[in-house]
Coordinates of C-alpha atoms and ligand atoms in Angstrom, one line a residue:
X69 CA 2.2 -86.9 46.1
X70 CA 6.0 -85.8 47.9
X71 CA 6.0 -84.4 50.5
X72 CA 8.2 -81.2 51.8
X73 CA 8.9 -81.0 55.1
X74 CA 9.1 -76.9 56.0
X75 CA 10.2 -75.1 59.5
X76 CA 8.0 -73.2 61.8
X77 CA 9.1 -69.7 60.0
X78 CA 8.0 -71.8 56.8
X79 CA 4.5 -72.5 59.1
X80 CA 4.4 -68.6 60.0
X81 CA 4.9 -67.8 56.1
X82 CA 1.9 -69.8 55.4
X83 CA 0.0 -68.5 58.2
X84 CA 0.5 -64.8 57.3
X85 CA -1.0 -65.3 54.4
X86 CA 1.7 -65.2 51.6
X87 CA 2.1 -67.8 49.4
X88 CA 6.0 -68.2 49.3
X89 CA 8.2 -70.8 50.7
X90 CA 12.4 -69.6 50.7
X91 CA 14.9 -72.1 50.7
X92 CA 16.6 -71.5 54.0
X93 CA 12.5 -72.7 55.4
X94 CA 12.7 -75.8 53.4
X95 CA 14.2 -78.4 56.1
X96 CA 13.4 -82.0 53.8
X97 CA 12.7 -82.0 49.9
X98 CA 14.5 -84.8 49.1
X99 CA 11.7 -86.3 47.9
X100 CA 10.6 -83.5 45.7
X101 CA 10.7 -84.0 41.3
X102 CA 11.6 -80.1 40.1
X103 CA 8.2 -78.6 39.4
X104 CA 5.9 -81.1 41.3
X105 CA 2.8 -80.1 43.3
X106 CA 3.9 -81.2 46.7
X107 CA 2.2 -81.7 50.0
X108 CA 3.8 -79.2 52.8
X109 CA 4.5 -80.9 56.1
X110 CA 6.2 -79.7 59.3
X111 CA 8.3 -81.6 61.6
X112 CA 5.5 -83.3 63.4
X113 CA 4.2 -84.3 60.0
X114 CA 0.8 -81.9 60.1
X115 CA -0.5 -80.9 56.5
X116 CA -0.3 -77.3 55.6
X117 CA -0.9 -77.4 52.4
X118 CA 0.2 -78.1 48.9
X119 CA 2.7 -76.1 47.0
X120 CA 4.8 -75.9 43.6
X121 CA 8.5 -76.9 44.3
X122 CA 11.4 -75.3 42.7
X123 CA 14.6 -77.3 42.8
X124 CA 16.7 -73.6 41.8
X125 CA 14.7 -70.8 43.0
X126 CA 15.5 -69.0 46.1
X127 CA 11.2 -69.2 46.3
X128 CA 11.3 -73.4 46.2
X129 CA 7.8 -73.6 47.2
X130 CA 4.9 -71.7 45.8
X131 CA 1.3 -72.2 47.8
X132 CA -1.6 -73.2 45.9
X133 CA -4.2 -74.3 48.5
X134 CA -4.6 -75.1 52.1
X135 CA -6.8 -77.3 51.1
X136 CA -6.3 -81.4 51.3
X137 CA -7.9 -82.1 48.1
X138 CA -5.5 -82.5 45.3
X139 CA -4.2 -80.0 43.2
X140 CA -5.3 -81.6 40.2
X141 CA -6.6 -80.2 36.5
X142 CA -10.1 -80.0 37.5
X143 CA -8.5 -77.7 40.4
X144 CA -6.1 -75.6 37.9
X145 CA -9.3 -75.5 35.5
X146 CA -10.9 -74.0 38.9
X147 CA -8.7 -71.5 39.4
X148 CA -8.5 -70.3 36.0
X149 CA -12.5 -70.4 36.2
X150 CA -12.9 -68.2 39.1
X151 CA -10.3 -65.8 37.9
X152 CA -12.4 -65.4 34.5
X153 CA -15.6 -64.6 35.7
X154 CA -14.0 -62.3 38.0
X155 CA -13.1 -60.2 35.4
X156 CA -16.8 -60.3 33.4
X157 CA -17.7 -57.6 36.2
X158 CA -14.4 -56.0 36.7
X159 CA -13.4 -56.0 33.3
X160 CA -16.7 -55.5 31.7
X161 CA -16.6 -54.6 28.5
X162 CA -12.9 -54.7 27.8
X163 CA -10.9 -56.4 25.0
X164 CA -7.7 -56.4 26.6
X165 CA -7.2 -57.5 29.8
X166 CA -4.9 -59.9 31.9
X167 CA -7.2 -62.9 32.7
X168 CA -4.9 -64.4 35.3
X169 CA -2.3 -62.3 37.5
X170 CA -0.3 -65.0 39.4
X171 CA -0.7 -64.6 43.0
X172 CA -3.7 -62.0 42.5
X173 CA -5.2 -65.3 41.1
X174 CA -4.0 -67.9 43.8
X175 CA -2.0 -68.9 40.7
X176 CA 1.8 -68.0 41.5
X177 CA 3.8 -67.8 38.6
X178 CA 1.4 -67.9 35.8
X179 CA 0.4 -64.8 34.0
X180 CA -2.4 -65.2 31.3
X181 CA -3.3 -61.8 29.1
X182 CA -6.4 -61.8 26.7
X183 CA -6.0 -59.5 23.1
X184 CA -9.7 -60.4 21.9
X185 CA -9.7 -64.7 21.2
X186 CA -6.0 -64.3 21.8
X187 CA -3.8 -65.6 24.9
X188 CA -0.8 -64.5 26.2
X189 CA 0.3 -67.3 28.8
X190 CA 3.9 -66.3 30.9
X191 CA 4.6 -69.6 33.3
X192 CA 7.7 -68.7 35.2
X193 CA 8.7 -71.2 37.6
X194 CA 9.5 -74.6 37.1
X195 CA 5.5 -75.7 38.5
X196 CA 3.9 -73.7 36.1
X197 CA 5.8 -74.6 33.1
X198 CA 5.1 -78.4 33.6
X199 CA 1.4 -77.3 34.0
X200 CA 1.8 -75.4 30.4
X201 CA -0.2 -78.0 28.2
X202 CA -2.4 -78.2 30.9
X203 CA -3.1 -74.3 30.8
X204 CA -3.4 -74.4 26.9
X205 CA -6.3 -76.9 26.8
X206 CA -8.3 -75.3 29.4
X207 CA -8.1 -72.2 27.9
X208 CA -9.5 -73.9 24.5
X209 CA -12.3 -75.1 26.6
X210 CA -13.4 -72.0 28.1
X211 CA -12.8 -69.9 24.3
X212 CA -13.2 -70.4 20.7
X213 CA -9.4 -69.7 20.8
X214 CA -7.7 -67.9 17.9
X215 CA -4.3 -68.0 19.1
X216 CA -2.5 -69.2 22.4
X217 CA 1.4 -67.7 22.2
X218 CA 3.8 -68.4 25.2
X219 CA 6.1 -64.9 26.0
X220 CA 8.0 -66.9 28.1
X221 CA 11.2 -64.9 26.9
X222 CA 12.0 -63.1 30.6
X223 CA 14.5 -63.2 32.8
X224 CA 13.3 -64.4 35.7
X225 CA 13.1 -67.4 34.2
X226 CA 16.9 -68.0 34.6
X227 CA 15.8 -68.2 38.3
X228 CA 13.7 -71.1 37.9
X229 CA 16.5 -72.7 35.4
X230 CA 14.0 -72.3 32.7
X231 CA 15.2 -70.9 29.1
X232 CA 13.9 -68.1 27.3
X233 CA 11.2 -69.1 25.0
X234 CA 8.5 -67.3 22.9
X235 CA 6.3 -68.5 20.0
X236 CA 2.8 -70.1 19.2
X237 CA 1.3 -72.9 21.6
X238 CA -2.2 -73.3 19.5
X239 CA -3.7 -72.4 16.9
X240 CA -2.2 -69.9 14.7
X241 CA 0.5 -67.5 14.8
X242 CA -0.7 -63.8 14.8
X243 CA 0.9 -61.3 13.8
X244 CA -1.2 -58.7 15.0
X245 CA -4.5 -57.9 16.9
X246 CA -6.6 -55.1 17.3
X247 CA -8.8 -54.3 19.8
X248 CA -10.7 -51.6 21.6
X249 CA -10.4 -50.0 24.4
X250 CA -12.2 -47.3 25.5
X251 CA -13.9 -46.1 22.2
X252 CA -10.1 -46.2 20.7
X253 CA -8.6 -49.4 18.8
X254 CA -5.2 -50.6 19.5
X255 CA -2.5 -53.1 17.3
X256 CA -0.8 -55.5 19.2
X257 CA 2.8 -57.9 18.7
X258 CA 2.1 -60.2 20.8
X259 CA 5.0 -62.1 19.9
X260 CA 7.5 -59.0 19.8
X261 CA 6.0 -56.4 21.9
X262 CA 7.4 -55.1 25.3
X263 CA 5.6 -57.3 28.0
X264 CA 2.7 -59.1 27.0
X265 CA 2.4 -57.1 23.6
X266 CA 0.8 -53.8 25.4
X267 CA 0.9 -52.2 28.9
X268 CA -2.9 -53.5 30.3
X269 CA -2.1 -52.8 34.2
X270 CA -3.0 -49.0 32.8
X271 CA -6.3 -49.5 31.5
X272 CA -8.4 -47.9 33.8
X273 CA -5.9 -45.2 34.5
X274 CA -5.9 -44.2 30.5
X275 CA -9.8 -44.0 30.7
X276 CA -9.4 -42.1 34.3
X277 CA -7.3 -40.0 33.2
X278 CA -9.0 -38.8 29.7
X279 CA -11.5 -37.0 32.1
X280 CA -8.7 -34.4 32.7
X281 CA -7.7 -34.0 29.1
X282 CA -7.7 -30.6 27.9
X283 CA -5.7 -27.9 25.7
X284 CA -2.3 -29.3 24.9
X285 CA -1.6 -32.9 26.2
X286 CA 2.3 -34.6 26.6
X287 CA 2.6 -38.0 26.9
X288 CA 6.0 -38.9 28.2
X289 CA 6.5 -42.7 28.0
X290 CA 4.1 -43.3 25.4
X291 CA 5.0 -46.7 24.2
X292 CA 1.9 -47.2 21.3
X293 CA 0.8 -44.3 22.2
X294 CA -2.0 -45.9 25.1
X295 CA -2.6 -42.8 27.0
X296 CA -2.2 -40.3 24.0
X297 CA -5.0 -41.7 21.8
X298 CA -6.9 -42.2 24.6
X299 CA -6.8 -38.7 25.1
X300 CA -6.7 -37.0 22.3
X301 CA -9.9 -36.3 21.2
X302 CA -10.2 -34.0 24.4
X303 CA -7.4 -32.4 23.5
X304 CA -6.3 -29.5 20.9
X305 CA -2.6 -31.2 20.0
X306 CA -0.9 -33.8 21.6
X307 CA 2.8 -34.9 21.7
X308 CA 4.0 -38.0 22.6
X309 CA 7.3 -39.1 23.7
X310 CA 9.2 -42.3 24.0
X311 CA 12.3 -43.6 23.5
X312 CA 11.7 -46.8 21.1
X313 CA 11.6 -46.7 17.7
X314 CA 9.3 -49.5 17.4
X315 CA 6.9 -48.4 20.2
X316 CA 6.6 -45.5 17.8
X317 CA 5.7 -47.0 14.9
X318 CA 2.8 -48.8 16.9
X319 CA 1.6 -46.0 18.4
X320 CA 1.8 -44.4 14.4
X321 CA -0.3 -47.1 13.1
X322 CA -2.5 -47.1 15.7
X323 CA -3.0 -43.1 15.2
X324 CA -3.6 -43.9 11.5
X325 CA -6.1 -46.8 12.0
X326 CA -8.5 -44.1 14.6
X327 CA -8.5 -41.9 11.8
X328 CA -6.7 -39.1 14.6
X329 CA -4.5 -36.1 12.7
X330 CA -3.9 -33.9 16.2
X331 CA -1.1 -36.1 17.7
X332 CA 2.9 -35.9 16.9
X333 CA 5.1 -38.2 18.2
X334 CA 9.1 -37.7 19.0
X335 CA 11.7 -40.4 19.2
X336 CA 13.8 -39.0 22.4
X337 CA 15.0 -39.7 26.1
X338 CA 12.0 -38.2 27.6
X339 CA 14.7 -36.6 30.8
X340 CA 16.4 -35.1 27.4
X341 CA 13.5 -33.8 26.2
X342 CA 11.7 -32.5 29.2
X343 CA 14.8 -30.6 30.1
X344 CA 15.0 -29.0 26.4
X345 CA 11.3 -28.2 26.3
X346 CA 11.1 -26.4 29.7
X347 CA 14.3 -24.4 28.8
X348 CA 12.8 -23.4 25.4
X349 CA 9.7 -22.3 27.2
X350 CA 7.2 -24.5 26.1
X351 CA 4.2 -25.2 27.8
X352 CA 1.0 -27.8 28.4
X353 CA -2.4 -28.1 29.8
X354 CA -2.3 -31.9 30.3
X355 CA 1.2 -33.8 31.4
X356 CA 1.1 -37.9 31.5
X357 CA 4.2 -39.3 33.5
X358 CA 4.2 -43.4 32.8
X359 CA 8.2 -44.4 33.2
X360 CA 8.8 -47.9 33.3
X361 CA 10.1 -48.9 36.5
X362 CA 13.4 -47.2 38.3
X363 CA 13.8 -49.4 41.0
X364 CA 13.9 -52.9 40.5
X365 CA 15.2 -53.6 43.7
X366 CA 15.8 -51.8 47.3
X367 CA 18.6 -50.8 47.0
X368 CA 17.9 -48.5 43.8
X369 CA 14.7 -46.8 45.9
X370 CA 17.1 -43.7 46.6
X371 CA 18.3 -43.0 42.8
X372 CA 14.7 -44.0 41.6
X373 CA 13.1 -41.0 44.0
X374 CA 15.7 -38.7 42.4
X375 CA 14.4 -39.5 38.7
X376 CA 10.7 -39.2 40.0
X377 CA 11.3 -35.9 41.5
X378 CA 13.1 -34.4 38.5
X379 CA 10.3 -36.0 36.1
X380 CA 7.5 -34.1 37.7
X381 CA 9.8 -30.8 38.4
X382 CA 10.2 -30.6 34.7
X383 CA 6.3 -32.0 34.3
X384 CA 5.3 -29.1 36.8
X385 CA 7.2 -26.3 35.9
X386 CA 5.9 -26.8 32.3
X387 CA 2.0 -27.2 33.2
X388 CA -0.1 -23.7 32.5
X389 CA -2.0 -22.7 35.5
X390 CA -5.3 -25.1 35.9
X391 CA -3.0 -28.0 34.4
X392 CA -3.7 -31.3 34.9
X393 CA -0.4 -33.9 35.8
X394 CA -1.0 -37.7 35.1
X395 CA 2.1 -39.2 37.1
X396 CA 2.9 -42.9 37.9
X397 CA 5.2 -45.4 39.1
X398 CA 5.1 -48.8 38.8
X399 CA 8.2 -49.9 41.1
X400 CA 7.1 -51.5 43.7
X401 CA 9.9 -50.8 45.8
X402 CA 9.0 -47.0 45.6
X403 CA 5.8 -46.8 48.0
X404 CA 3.1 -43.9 47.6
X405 CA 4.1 -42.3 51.0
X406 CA 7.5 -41.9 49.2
X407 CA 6.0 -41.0 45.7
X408 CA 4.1 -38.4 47.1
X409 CA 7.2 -37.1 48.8
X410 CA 9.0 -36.7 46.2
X411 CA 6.1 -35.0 43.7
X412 CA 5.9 -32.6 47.0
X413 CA 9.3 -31.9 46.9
X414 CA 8.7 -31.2 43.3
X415 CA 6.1 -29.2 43.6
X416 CA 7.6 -27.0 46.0
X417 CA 10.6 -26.2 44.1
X418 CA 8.4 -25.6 40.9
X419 CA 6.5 -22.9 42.8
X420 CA 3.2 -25.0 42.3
X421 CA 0.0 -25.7 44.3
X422 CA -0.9 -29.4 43.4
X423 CA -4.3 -31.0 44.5
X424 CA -4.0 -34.9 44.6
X425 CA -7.3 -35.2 42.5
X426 CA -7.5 -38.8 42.5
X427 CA -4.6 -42.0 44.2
X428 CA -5.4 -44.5 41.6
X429 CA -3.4 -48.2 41.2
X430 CA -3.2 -51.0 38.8
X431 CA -6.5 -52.4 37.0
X432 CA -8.6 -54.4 39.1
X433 CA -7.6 -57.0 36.5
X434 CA -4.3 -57.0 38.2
X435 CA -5.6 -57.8 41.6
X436 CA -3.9 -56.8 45.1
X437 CA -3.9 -59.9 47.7
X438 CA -3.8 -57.5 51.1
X439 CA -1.7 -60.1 52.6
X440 CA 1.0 -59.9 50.0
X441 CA 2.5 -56.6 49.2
X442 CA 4.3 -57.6 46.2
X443 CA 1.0 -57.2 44.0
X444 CA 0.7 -53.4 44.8
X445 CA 2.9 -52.3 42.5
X446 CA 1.5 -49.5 40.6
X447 CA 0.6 -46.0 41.7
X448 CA -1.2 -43.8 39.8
X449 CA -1.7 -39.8 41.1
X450 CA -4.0 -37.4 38.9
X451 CA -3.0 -33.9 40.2
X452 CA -4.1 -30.2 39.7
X453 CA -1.8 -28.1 38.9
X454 CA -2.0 -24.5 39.6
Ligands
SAH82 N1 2.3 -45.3 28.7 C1 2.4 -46.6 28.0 C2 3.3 -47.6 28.7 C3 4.7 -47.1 29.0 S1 5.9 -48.3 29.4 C4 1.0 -47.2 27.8 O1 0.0 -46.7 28.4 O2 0.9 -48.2 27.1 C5 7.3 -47.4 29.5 C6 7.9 -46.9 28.2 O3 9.0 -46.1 28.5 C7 8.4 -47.9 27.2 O4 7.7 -47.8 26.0 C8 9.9 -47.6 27.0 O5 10.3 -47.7 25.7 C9 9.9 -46.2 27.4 N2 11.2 -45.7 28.0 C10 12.0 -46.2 28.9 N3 13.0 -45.3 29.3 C11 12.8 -44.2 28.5 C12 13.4 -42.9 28.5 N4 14.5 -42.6 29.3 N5 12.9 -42.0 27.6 C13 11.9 -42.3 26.9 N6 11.2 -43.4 26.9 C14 11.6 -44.4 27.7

């Protein structure tokens, strides 16, 4: 195996518990094939560990153990092991869920979503897209597999010098799946849905937050319709907003296939629409705020606050007395000190009392390593609204 000879800050990284390895700590990688498993070194030549190595990311090396023994298969199959029947306890019961979330999963890079006996496998750095065949036969040991599709067609890829790719691995291509979850059945594109086909980091928040639902519910940011037919059948009429066409028509069929005639849905910019609603005095019992995220990076953290605070103004001002406001944010630039602010400041300026009823996060599916902040990403506030 190469080895990669890293500084003492790359030492410290390793030592404070997060798993990445920049550039500028990287002192001797000459070595180094793109996308090996490589043994870490420092300068006096003591093992630290053994890491994937990117010959274009700014992140070149990407911790998978401490331990000496090597990285192998039977270590992958491991890891891929442990982060299943993690989820029988945590996910109990659920048809949807993301099996393996990267670092949450000591497995950097790699994202793997389950729809029912189909996969959704993202590998997204050079390490993890050499260990792709690898991933699919595993995952056709542990399953009677009906489809493994890669959605490999992100971005971040360019980073890694990867192209964009999406499209079956094994098995067949599906064109859709359905599967329950919580009582309600949902149709997924896997292959041309947003993210992995559906939103799953918002599981337990849709089921948390149909406790609430009551009167007349608005889902802003509706996508398929996740938290609105979740809800609905605790409600008298629901709306649901969202700006894609073909979200829509997802969240349309999966309305038709529960058999559910209270819900509406409106093609529109939900700042657009808020704004028009409030000023034509309408009003709502139940309010669901799920944006996608505003601040991709720091330096957007200011502007993003600003389109959270006039979100749940609008949200607040529009709620009848004993309302109930389901608001999130899932940048994880944006922390919950500062989402709270801003839904303060929001609150204050809508004349409202708001109780923080329950601080939820991300799915335990999507797990948070303490020692690496980057997993936190979602927040989650259920507030009372009077
Ligand atoms: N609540 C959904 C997930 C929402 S993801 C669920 O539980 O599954 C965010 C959604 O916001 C996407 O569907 C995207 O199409 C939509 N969107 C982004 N910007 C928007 C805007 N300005 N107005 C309305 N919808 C928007």
């Amino acid at each position: 195996m190469a080895k990669v000879v890293i500084s003492s800050r790359g030492v410290e990284r390793i030592l404070s518990g997060h798993p990445w390895i920049y550039r500028s700590d990287v002192v001797d990688a000459s070595g180094a094939e793109p996308g090996a498993v490589v043994e870490l070194v420092d300068r006096r030549k003591r093992f630290w560990g053994q890491a994937l190595y990117s010959s274009k990311s700014q992140i070149a090396l990407r911790l998978l153990t401490r331990e000496p023994r090597p990285f192998d298969r039977a270590f992958l199959a491991e890891r891929i092991r442990a982060a299943a029947d993690y989820r029988k306890n945590i996910a109990k019961g659920a048809q949807a869920y993301r099996l393996v979330a990267a670092e949450g999963d000591l497995l950097p890079s790699l994202v793997i979503d389950r729809y029912g006996e189909c996969f959704v496998v993202q590998t997204l750095s050079q390490g993890m897209e050499k260990l792709k065949p690898a991933i699919v036969e595993i995952l056709q040991e542990l399953y009677s597999v009906e489809s493994i599709v890669e959605r490999n067609d992100v971005p971040v890829r360019s980073l890694e010098g990867l192209s964009e790719q999406k499209g079956t691995l094994a098995r067949e291509t599906v064109a859709e799946v359905v599967v329950e979850e919580h009582g309600v059945k949902f149709a997924f594109d896997l292959l041309n849905g947003q993210k992995t086909g559906g939103f799953l980091d918002q599981r337990e928040n849709r089921g948390a937050a149909r406790a609430y639902a009551r009167g007349r519910l608005l889902d802003c940011f509706t996508y398929a319709g996740g938290f609105a037919l979740t809800m609905a059948s605790a409600c008298k009429s629901v709306v649901g907003i969202d700006s894609s066409a073909e979200g829509l028509a997802l969240a349309r069929r999966n309305q038709e296939m529960n058999g559910l005639t209270n819900l509406e849905w409106k093609e529109a910019n939900c700042f657009d629409f808020l704004k028009a609603a409030d000023r034509a005095g309408e009003r709502f019992d139940t309010v669901v705020l799920d944006p996608p995220p505003f601040a991709r990076q720091k330096s957007s953290v200011e502007s993003a606050l600003r389109g959270y605070r006039e979100l749940n103004l609008r949200a607040l001002k529009m709620l009848n007395p004993e309302g109930f406001l389901v608001t999130c944010s899932c940048s994880y630039h944006v922390s919950e000190a500062d989402f709270l602010g801003a839904i303060a400041s929001a609150a204050l300026d809508a004349h409202r009392t708001v109780t923080v009823v329950e601080r939820r996060t991300q799915s335990r599916d999507h797990p948070i390593l303490l020692t690496v902040p980057e997993t936190h990403y979602l927040k989650c506030l259920i507030l009372r609204v009077q």
